[in-house]
CSV table of N, CA and C in Angstrom, one decimal:
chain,number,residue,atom,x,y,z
A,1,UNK,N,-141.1,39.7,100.5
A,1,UNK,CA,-141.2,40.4,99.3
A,1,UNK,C,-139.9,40.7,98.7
A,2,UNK,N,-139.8,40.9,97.1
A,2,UNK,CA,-138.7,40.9,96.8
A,2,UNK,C,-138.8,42.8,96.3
A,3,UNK,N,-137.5,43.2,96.2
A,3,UNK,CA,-137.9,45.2,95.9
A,3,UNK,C,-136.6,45.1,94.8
A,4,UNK,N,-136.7,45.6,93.7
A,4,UNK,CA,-135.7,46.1,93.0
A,4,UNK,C,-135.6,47.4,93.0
A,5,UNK,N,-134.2,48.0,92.7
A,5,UNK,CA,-133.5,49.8,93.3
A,5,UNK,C,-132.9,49.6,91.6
A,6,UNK,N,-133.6,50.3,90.8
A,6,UNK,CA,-132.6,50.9,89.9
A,6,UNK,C,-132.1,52.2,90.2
A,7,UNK,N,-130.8,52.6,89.3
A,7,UNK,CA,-129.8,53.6,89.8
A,7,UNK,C,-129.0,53.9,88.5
A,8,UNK,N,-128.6,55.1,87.6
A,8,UNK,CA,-127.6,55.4,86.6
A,8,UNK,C,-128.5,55.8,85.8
A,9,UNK,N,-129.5,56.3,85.4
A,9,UNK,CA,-130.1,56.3,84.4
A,9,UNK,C,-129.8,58.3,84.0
A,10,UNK,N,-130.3,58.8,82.6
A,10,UNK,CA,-129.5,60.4,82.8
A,10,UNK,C,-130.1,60.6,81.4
A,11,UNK,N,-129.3,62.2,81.1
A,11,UNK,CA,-128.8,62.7,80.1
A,11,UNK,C,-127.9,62.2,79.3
A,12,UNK,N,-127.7,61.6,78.3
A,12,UNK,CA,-126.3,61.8,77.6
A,12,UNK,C,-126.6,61.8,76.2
A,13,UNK,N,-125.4,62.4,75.3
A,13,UNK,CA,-125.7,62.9,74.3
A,13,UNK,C,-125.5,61.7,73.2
A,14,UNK,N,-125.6,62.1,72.3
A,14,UNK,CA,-125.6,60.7,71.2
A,14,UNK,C,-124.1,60.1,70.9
A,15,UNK,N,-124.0,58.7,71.2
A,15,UNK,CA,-122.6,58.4,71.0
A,15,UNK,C,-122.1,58.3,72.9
A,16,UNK,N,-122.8,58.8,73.4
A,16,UNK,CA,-122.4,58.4,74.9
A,16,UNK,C,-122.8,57.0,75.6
A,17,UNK,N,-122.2,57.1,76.3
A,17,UNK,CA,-122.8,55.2,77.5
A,17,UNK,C,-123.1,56.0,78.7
A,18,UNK,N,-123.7,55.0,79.1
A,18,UNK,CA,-124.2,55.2,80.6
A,18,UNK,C,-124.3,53.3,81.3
A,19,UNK,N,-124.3,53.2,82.2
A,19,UNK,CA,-124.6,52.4,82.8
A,19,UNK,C,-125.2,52.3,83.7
A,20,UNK,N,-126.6,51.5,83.6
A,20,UNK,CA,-127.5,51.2,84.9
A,20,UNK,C,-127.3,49.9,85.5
A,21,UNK,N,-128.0,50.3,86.7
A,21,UNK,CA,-127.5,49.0,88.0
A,21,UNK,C,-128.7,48.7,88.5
A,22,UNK,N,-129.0,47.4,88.8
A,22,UNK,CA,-130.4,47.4,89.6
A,22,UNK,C,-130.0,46.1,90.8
A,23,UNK,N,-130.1,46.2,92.2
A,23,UNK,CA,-130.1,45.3,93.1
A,23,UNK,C,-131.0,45.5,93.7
A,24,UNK,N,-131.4,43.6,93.5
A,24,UNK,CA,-132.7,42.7,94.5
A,24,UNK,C,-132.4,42.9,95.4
A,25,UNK,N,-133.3,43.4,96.6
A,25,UNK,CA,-133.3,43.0,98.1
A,25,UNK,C,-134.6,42.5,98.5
A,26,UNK,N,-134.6,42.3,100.0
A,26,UNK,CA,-135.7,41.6,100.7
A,26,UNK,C,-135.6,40.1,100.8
A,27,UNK,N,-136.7,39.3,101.0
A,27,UNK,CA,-136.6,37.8,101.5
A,27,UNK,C,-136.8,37.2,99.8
A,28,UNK,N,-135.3,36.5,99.3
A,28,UNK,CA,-135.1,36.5,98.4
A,28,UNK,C,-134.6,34.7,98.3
A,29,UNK,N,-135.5,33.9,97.9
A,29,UNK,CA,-134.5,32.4,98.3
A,29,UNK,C,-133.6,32.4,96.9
A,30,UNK,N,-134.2,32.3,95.7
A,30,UNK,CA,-133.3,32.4,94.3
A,30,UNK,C,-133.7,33.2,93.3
A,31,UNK,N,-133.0,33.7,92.5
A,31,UNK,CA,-133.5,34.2,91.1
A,31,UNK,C,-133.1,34.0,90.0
A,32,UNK,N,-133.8,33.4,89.3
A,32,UNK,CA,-133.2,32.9,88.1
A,32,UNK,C,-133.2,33.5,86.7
A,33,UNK,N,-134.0,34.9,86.5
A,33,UNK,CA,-133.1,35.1,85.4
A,33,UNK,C,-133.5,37.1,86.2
A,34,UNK,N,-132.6,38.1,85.6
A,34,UNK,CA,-132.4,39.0,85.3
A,34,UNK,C,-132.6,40.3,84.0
A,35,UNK,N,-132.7,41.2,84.3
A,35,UNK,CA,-133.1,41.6,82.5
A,35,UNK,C,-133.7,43.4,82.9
A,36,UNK,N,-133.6,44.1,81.6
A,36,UNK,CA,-134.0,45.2,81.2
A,36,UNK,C,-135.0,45.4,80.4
A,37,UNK,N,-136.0,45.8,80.8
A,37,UNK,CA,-136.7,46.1,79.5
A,37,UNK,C,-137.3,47.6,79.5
A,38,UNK,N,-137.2,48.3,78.5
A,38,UNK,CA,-137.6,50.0,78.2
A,38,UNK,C,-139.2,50.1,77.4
A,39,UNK,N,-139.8,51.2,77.8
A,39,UNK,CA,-140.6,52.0,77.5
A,39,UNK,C,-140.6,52.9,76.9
A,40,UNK,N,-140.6,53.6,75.6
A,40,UNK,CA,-140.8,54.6,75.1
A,40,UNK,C,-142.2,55.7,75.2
A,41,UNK,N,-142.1,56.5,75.3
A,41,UNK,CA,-143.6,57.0,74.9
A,41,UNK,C,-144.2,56.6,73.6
A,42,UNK,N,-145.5,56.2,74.1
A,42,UNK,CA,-146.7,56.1,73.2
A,42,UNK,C,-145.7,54.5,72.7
A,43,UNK,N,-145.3,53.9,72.9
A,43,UNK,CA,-144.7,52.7,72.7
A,43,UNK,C,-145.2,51.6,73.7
A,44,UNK,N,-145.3,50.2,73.2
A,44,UNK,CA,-145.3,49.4,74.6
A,44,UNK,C,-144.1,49.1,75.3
A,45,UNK,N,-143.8,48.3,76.0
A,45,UNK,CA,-142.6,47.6,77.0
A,45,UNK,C,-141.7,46.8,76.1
A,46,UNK,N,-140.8,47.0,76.1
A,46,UNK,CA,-140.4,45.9,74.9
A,46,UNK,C,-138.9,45.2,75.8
A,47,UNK,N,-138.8,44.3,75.6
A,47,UNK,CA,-137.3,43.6,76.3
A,47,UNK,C,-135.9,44.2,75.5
A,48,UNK,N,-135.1,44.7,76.4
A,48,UNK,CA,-133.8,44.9,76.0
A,48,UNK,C,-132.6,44.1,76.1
A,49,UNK,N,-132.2,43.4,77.3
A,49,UNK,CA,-131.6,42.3,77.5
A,49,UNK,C,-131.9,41.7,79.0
A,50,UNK,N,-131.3,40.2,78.5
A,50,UNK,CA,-131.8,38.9,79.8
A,50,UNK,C,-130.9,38.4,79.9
A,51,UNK,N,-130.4,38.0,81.6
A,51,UNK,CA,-129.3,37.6,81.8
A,51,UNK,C,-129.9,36.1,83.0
A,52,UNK,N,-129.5,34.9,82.5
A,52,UNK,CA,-129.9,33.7,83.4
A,52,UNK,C,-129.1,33.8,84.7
A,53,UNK,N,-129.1,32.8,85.6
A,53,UNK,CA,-128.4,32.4,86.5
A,53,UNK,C,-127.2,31.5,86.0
A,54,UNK,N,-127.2,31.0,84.7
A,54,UNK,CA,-125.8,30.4,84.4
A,54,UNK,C,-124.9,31.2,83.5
A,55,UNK,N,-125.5,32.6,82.9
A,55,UNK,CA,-124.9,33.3,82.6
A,55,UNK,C,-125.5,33.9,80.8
A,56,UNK,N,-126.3,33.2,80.6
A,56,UNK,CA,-126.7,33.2,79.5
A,56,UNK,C,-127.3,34.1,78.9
A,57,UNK,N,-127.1,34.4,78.0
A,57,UNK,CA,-127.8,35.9,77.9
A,57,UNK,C,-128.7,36.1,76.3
A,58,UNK,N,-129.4,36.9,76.4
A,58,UNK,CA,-130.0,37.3,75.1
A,58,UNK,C,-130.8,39.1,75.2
A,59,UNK,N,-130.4,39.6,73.9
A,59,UNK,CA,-130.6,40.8,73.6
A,59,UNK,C,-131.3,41.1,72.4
A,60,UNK,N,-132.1,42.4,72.3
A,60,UNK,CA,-133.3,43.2,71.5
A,60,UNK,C,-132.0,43.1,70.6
A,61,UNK,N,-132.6,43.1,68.9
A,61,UNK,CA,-131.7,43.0,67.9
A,61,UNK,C,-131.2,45.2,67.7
A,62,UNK,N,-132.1,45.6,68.1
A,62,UNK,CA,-131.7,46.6,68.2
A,62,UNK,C,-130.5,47.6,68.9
A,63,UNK,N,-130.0,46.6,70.3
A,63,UNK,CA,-128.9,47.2,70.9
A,63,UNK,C,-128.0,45.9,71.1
A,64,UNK,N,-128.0,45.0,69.9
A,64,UNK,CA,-126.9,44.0,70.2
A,64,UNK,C,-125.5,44.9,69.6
A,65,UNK,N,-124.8,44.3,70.3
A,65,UNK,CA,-123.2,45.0,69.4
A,65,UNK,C,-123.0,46.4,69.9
A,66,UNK,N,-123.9,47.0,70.8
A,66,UNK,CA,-123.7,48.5,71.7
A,66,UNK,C,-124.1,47.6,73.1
A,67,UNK,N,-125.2,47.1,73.9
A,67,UNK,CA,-125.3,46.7,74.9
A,67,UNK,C,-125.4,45.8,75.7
A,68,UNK,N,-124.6,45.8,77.0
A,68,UNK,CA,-123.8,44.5,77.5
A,68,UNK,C,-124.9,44.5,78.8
A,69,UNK,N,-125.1,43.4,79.1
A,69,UNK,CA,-125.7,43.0,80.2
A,69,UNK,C,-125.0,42.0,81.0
A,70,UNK,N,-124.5,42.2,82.5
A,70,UNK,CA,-123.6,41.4,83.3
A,70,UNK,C,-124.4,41.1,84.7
A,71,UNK,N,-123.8,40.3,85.4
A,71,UNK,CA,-124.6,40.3,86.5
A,71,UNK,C,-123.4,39.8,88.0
A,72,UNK,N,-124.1,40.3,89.0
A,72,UNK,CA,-122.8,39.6,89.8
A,72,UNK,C,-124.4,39.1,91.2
A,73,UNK,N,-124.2,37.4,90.7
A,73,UNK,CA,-125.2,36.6,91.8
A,73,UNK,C,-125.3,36.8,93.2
A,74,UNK,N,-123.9,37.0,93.6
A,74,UNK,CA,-123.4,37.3,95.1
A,74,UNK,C,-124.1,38.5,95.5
A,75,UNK,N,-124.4,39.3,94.8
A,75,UNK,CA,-125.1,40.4,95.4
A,75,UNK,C,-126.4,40.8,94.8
A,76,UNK,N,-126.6,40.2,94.0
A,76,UNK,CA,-128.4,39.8,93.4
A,76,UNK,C,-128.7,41.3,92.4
A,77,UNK,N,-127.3,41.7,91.6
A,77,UNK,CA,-127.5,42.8,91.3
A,77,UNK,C,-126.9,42.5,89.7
A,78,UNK,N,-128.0,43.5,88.7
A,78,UNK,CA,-127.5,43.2,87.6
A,78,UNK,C,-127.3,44.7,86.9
A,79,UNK,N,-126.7,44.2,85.6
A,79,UNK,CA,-126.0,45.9,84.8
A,79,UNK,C,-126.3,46.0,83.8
A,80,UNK,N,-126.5,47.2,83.3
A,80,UNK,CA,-126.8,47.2,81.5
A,80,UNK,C,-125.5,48.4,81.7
A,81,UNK,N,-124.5,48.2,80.7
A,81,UNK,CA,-123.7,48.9,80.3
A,81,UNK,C,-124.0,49.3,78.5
A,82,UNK,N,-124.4,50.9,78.6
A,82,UNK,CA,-125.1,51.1,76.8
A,82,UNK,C,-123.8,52.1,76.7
A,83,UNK,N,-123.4,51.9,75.5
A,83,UNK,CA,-122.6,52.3,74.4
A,83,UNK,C,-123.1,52.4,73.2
A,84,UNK,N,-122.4,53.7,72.6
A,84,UNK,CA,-122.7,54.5,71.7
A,84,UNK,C,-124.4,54.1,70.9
A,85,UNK,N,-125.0,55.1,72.1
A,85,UNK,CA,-126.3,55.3,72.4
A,85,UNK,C,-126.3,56.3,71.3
A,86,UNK,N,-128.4,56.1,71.0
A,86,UNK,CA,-129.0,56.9,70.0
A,86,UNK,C,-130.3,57.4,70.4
A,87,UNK,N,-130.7,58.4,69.9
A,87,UNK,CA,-131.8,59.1,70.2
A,87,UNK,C,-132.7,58.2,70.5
A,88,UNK,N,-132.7,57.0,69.6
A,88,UNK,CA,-134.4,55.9,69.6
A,88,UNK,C,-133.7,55.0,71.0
A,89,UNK,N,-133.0,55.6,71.7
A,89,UNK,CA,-132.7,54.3,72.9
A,89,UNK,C,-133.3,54.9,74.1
A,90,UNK,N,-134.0,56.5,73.8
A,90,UNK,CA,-134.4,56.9,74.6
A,90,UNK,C,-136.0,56.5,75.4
A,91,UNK,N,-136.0,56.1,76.4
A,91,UNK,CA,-136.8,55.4,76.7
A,91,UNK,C,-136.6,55.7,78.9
A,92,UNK,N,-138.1,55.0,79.3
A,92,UNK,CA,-137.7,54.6,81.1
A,92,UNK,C,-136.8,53.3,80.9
A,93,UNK,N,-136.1,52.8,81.6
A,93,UNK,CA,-136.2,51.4,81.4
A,93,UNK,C,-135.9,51.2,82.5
A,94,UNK,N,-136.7,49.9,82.7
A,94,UNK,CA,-137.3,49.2,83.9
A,94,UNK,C,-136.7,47.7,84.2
A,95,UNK,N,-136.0,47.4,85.6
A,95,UNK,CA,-135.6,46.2,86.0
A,95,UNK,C,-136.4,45.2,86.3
A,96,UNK,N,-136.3,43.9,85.4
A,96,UNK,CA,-136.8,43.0,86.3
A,96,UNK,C,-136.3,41.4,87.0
A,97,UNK,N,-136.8,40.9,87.4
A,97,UNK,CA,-136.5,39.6,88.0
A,97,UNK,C,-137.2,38.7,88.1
A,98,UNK,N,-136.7,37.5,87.8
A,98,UNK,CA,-137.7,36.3,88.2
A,98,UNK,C,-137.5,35.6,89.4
A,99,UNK,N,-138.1,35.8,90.6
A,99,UNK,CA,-137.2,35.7,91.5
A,99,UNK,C,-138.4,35.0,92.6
A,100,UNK,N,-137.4,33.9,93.6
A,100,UNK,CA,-138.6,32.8,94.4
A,100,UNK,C,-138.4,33.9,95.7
A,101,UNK,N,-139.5,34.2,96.5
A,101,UNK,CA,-139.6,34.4,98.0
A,101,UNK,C,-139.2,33.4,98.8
A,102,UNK,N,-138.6,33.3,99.4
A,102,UNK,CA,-137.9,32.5,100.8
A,102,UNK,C,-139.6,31.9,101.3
A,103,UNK,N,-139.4,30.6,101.8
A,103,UNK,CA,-140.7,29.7,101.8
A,103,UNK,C,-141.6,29.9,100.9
A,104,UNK,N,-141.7,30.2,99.7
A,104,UNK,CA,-142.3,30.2,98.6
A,104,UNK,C,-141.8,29.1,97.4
A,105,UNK,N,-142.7,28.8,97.0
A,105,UNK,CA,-142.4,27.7,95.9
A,105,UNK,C,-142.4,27.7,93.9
A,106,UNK,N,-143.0,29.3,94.4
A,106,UNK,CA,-143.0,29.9,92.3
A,106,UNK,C,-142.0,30.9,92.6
A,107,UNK,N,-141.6,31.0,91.3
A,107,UNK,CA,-141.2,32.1,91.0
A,107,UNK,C,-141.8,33.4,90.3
A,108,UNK,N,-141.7,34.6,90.9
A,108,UNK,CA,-142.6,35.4,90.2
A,108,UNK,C,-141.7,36.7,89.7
A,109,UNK,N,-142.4,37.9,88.9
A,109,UNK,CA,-142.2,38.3,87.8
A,109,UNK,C,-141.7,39.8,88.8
A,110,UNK,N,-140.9,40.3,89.6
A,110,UNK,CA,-140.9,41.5,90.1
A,110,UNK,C,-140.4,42.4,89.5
A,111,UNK,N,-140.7,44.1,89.5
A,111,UNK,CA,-140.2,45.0,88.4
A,111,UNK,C,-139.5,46.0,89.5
A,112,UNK,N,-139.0,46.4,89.1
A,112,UNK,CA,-138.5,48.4,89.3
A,112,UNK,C,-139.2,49.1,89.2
A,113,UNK,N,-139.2,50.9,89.7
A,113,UNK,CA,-139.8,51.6,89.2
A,113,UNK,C,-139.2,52.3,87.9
A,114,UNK,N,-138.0,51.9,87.8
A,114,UNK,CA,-137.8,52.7,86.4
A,114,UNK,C,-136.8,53.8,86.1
A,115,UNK,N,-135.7,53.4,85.5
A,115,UNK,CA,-134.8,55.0,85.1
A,115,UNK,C,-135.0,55.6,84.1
A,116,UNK,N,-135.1,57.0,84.0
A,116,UNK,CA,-134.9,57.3,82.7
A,116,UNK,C,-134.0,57.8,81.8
A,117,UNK,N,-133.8,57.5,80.9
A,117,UNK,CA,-132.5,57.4,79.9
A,117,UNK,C,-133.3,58.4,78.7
A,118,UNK,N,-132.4,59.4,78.6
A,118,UNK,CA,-132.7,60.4,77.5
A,118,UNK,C,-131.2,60.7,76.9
A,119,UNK,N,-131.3,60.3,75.4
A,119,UNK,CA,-130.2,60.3,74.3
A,119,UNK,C,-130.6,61.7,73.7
A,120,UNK,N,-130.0,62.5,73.7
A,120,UNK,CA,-130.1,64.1,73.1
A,120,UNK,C,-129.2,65.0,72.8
A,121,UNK,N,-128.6,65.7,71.7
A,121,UNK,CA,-128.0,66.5,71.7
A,121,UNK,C,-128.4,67.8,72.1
């Protein structure tokens, strides 16, 4: 089984960053792509950013140009670094992975349980 650990999520006021972290563990043979995606209340799930295994990335038009998404393979752990954050970024947001099980032959869809990020003065 594969387990994702998100970690950083908080308080911060409008115009602040924060940075969350999420690392894969468990019997893990490859993962091929990485990514964030948030929940608002009374909202559905929506994707925030996706990061491949060759590096490639793509972001919600709404936090391009404030948030970065990086990843480091060697440790199967990825980052959302948000900058000058806004009330509407307030949301859970939840890690996930596309990631193959060791003797397994698909790849499947694993999540987090979720940090929460509250933008508030």
């Amino acid at each position: 089984q594969v387990q994702l650990a998100e970690s950083g999520g908080g308080l911060v006021q409008p115009g602040g960053s924060l940075r969350l972290s999420c690392a894969a563990s468990g019997s893990i043979f490859s993962i091929k792509a990485m990514g964030w995606y948030r929940q608002a209340p009374g909202k559905q799930r929506e994707l925030v950013a996706r990061i491949r295994s060759s590096g490639g990335t793509n972001y919600a038009d709404s936090v391009k140009g404030r948030f970065t998404i990086s990843r480091d393979n060697a440790k199967n752990t990825v980052y959302l670094q948000m900058d000058s954050l806004k009330p509407e970024d307030t949301a859970v947001y939840y890690c996930n992975a596309d990631a193959m099980p060791r003797g397994g032959v698909n790849y499947y869809a694993y999540w987090g349980q979720g940090t929460q990020v509250t933008v508030s003065s």
